[in-house]
CSV table of C-alpha atoms and ligand atoms in Angstrom, one decimal:
chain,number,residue,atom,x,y,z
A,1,UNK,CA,95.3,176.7,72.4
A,2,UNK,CA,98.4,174.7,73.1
A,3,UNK,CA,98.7,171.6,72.7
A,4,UNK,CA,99.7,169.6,76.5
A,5,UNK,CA,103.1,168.1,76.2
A,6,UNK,CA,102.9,164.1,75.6
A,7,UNK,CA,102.7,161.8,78.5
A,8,UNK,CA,106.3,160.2,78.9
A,9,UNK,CA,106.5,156.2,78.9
A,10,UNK,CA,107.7,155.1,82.5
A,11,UNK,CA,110.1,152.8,81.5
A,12,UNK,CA,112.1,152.9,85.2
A,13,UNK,CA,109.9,150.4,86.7
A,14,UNK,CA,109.0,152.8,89.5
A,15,UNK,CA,106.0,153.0,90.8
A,16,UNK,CA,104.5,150.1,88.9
A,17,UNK,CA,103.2,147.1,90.6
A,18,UNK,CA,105.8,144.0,91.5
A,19,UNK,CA,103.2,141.1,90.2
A,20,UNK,CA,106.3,138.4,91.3
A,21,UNK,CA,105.2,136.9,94.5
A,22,UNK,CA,107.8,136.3,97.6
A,23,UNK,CA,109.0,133.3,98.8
A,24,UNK,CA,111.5,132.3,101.6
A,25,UNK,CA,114.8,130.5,101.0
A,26,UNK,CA,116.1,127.5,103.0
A,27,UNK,CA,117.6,130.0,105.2
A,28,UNK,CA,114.6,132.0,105.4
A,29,UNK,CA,115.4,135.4,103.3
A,30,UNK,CA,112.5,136.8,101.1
A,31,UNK,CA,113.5,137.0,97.7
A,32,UNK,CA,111.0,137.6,94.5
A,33,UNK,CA,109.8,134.1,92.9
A,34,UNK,CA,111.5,135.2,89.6
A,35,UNK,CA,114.5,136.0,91.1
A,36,UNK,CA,114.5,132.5,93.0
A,37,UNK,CA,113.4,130.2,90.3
A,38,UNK,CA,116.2,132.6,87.9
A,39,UNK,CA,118.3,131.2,91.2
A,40,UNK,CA,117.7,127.7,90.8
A,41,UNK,CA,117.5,127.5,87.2
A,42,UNK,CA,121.3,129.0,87.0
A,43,UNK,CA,122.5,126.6,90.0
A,44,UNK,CA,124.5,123.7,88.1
A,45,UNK,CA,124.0,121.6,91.2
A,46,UNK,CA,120.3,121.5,91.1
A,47,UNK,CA,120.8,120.9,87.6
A,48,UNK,CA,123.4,118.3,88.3
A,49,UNK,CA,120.8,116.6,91.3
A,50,UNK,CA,118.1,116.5,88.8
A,51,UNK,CA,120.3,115.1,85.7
A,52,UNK,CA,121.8,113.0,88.5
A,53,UNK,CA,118.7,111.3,90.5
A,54,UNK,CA,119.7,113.3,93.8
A,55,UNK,CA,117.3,114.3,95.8
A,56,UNK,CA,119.1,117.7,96.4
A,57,UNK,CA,122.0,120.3,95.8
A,58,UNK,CA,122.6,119.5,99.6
A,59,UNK,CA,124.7,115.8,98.6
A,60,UNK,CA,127.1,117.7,96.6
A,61,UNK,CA,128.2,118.9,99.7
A,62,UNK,CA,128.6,115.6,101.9
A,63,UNK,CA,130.5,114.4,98.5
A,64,UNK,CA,133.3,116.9,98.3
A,65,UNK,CA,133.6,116.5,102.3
A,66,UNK,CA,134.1,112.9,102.1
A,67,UNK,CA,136.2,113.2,98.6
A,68,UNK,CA,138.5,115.9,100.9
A,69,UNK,CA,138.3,114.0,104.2
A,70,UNK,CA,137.5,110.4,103.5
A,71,UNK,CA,135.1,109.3,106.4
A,72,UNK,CA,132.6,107.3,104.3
A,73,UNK,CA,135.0,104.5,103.9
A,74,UNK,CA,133.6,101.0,102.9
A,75,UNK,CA,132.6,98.8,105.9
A,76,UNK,CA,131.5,102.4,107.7
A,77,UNK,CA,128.7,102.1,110.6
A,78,UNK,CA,126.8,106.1,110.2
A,79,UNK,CA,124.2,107.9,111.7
A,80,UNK,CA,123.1,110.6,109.6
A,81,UNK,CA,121.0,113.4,111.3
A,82,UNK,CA,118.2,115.3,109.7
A,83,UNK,CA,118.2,113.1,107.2
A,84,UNK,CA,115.4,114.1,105.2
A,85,UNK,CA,114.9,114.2,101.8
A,86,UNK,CA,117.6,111.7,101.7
A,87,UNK,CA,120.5,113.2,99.7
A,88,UNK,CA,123.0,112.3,101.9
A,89,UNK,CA,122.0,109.0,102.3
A,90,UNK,CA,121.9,108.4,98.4
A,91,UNK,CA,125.8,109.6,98.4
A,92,UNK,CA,126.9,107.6,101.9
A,93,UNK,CA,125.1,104.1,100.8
A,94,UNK,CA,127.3,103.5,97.9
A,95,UNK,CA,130.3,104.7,99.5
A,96,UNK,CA,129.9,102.5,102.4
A,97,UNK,CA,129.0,99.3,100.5
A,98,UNK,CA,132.0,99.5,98.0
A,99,UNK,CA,134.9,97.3,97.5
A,100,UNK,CA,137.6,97.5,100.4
A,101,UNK,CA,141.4,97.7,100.5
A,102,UNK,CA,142.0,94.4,101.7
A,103,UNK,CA,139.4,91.8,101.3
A,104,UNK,CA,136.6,92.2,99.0
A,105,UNK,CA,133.1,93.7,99.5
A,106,UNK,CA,132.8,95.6,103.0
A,107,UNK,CA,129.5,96.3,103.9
A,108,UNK,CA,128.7,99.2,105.6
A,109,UNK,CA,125.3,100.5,107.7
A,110,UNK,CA,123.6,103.4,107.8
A,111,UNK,CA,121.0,105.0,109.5
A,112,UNK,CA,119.0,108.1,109.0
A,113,UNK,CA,116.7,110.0,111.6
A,114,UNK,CA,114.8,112.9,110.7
A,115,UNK,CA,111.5,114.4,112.2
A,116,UNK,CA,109.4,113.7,109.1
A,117,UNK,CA,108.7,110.7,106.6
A,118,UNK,CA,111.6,110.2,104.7
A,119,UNK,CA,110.5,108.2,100.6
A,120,UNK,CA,112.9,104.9,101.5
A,121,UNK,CA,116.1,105.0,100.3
A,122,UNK,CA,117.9,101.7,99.3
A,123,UNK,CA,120.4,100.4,101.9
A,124,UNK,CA,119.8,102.7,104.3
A,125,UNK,CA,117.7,102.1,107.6
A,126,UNK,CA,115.4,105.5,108.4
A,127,UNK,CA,113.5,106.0,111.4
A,128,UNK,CA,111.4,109.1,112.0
A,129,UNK,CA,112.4,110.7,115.6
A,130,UNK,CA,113.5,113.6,117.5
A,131,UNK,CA,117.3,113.2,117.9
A,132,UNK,CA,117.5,115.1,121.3
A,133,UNK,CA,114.8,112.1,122.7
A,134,UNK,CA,116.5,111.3,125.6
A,135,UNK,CA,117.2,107.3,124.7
A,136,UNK,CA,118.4,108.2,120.8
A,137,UNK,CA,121.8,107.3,122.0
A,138,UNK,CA,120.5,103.8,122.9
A,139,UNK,CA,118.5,103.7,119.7
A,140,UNK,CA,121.3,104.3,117.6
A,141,UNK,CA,123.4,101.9,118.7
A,142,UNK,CA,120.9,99.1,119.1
A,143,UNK,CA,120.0,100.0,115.3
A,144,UNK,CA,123.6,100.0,114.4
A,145,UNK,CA,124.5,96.7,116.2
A,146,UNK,CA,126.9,98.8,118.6
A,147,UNK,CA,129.2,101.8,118.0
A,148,UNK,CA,129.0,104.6,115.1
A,149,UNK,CA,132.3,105.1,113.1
A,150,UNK,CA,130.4,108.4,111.7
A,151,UNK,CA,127.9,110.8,113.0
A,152,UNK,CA,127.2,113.4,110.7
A,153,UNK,CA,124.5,116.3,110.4
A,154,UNK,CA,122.9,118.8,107.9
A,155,UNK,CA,120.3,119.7,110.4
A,156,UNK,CA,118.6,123.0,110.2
A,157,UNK,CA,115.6,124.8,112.3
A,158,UNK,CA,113.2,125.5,110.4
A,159,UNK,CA,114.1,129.5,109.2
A,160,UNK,CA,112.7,132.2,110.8
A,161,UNK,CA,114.9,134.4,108.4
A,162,UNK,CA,116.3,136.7,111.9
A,163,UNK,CA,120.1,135.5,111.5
A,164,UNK,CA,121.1,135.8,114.9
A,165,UNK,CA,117.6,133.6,115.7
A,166,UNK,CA,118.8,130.7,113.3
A,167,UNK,CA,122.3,131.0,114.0
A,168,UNK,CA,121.4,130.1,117.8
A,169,UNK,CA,119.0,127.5,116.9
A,170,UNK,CA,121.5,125.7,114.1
A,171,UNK,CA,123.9,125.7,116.9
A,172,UNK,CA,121.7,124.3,119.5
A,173,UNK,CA,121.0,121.3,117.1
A,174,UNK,CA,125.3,121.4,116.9
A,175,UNK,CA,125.7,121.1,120.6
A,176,UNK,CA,123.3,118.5,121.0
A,177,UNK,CA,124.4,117.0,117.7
A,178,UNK,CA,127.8,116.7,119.4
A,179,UNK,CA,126.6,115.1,122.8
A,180,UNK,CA,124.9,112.5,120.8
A,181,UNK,CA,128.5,111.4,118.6
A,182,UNK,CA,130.3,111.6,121.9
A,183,UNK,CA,127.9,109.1,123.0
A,184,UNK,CA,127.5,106.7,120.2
A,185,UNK,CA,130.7,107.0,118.3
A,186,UNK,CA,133.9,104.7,118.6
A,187,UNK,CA,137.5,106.0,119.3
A,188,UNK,CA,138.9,107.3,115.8
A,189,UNK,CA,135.4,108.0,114.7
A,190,UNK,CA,134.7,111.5,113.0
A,191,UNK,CA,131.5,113.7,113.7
A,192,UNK,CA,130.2,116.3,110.2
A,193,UNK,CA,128.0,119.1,111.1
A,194,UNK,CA,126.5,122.1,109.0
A,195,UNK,CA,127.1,125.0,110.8
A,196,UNK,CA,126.3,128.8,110.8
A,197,UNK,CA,128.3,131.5,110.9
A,198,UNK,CA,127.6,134.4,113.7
A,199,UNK,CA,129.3,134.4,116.7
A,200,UNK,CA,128.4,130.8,119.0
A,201,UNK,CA,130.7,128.6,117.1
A,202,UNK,CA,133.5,129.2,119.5
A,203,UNK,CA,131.9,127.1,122.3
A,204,UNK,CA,131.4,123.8,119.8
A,205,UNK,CA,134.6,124.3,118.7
A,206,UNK,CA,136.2,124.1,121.8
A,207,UNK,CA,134.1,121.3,123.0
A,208,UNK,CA,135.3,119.5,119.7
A,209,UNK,CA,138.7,119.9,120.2
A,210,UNK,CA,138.4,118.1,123.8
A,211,UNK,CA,137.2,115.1,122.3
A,212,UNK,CA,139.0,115.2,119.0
A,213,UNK,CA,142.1,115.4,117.1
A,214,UNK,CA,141.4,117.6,114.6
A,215,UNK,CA,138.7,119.8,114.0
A,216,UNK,CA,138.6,121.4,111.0
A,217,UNK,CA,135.9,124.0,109.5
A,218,UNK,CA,135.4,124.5,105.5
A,219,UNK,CA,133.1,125.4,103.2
A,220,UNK,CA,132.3,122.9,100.4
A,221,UNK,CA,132.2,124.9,96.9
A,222,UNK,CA,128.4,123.4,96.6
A,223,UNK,CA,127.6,125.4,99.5
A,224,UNK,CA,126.0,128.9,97.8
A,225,UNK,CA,128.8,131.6,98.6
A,226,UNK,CA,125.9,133.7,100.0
A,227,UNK,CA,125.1,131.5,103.0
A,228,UNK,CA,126.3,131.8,105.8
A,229,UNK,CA,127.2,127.8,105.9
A,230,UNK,CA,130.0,126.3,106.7
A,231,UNK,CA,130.5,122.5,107.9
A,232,UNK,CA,132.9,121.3,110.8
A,233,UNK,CA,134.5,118.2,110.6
A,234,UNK,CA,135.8,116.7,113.7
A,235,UNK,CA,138.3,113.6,112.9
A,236,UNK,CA,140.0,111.2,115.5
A,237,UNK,CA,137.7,110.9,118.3
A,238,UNK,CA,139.2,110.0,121.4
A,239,UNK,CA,136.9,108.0,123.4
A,240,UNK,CA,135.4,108.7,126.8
A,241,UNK,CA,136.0,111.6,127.8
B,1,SAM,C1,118.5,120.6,105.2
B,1,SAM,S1,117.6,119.2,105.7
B,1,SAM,C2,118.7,117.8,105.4
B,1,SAM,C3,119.0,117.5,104.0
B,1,SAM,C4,119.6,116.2,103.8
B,1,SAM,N1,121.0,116.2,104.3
B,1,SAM,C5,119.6,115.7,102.4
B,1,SAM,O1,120.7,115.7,101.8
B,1,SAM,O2,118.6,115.4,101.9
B,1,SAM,C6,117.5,119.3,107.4
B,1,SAM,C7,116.6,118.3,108.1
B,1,SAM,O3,116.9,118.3,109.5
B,1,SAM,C8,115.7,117.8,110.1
B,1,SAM,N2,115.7,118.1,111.6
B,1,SAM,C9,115.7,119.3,112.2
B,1,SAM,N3,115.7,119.1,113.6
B,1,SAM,C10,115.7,117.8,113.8
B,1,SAM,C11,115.6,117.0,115.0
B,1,SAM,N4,115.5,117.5,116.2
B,1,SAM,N5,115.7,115.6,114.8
B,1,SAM,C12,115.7,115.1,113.6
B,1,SAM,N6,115.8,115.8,112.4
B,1,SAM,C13,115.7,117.1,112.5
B,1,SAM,C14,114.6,118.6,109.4
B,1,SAM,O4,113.4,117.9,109.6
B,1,SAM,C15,115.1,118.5,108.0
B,1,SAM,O5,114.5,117.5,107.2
């Protein structure tokens, strides 16, 4: 009797069983936990953050805005929105606090908001709220001893990994963002916000340019190339508008 030909090894990696679980990036796309942790392990920023004391990747990218734009100037009053884990504030407190031009040591203020507990951060003044509460204006300025020079914001919505859905929301959080800086900022202050791209930017940009006199929108190379994130930064407010 003839023999059966010999099984052949499946060495595709079809039909066998993925054993890699899924988890959701910051912005909510499913990706295989090898794949991400491959990710992160590759990323010389979170390297960089963790050789680095950072709390995140994420204040790379408010240090090559203010090394391009210079808005974190010593002596600087800011109100940093969604401030949580504190990244941004670890990069903005040294900045503001550093020797000035003309006479030595300004010292700056900052203040952070963000919906959850934020681990304190040396210098910086953290309060957990809602930004959109309808007296954060007054807050902000009571906390800041009067006007902001800078409102800036890396808020996101928590994912829901439908683009158009977080595009809408991150932009929501823009707009009202934007109120708040044209509330609390001084004439020839500057307002930073993360955006995303997808189609409801042109309204915020718009509104920007009313109130400023330059708005400008980049993408800082820590951002990862594939995310749809970009930042605008809005310099020269004009006041009352
Ligand atoms: C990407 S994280 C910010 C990271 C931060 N820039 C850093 O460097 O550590 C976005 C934050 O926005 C906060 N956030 C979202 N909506 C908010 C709201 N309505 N008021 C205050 N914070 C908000 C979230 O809780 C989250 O902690």
């Amino acid at each position: 009797m003839a023999k059966p030909p010999a099984k052949k090894k499946n060495t595709s990696g079809r039909g066998q069983r993925d054993l890699t679980v899924k988890v959701k990036t910051a912005r909510g796309r499913k990706m295989s936990s090898t794949l991400w942790l491959q990710r992160q392990l590759n990323d010389p920023y979170v390297q960089r953050a963790q050789n680095e004391g950072m709390r995140g990747r994420a204040a790379y990218k408010i240090m090559e805005l203010d090394d391009k734009f210079r808005f974190l100037v010593p002596g600087a009053r800011v109100v940093d929105l969604g401030c949580a884990p504190g990244g941004w504030l670890q990069v903005a407190v040294p900045r503001i606090n550093a020797l000035g031009t003309k006479s030595g040591k300004a010292v700056g203020r900052i203040i952070g908001l963000d919906l959850q507990e934020v681990e304190p951060v040396p210098g910086a003044e953290i309060h957990v709220l809602d930004f959109m509460e309808s007296d954060a204006d007054l807050l902000v300025k009571q906390w800041l001893d009067g006007p902001a020079d800078v409102v800036m914001s890396d808020m996101a919505a928590s994912a829901s990994g439908h683009k158009q859905t977080d595009h809408n929301r991150i932009m929501a959080l823009c707009e009202a963002a934007a109120e708040l800086a044209f509330d609390v900022l001084t004439p020839g202050g500057t307002f930073v916000a993360k955006v995303l791209a997808g189609g409801a930017e042109g309204d915020l940009q718009k509104r920007l340019k009313q109130n400023f006199t330059k708005v400008v929108n980049v993408k800082p190379p820590a951002s990862r190339s594939d995310s749809s994130e970009k930042f605008v930064v809005a310099t020269g407010f004009r006041g009352e508008s």
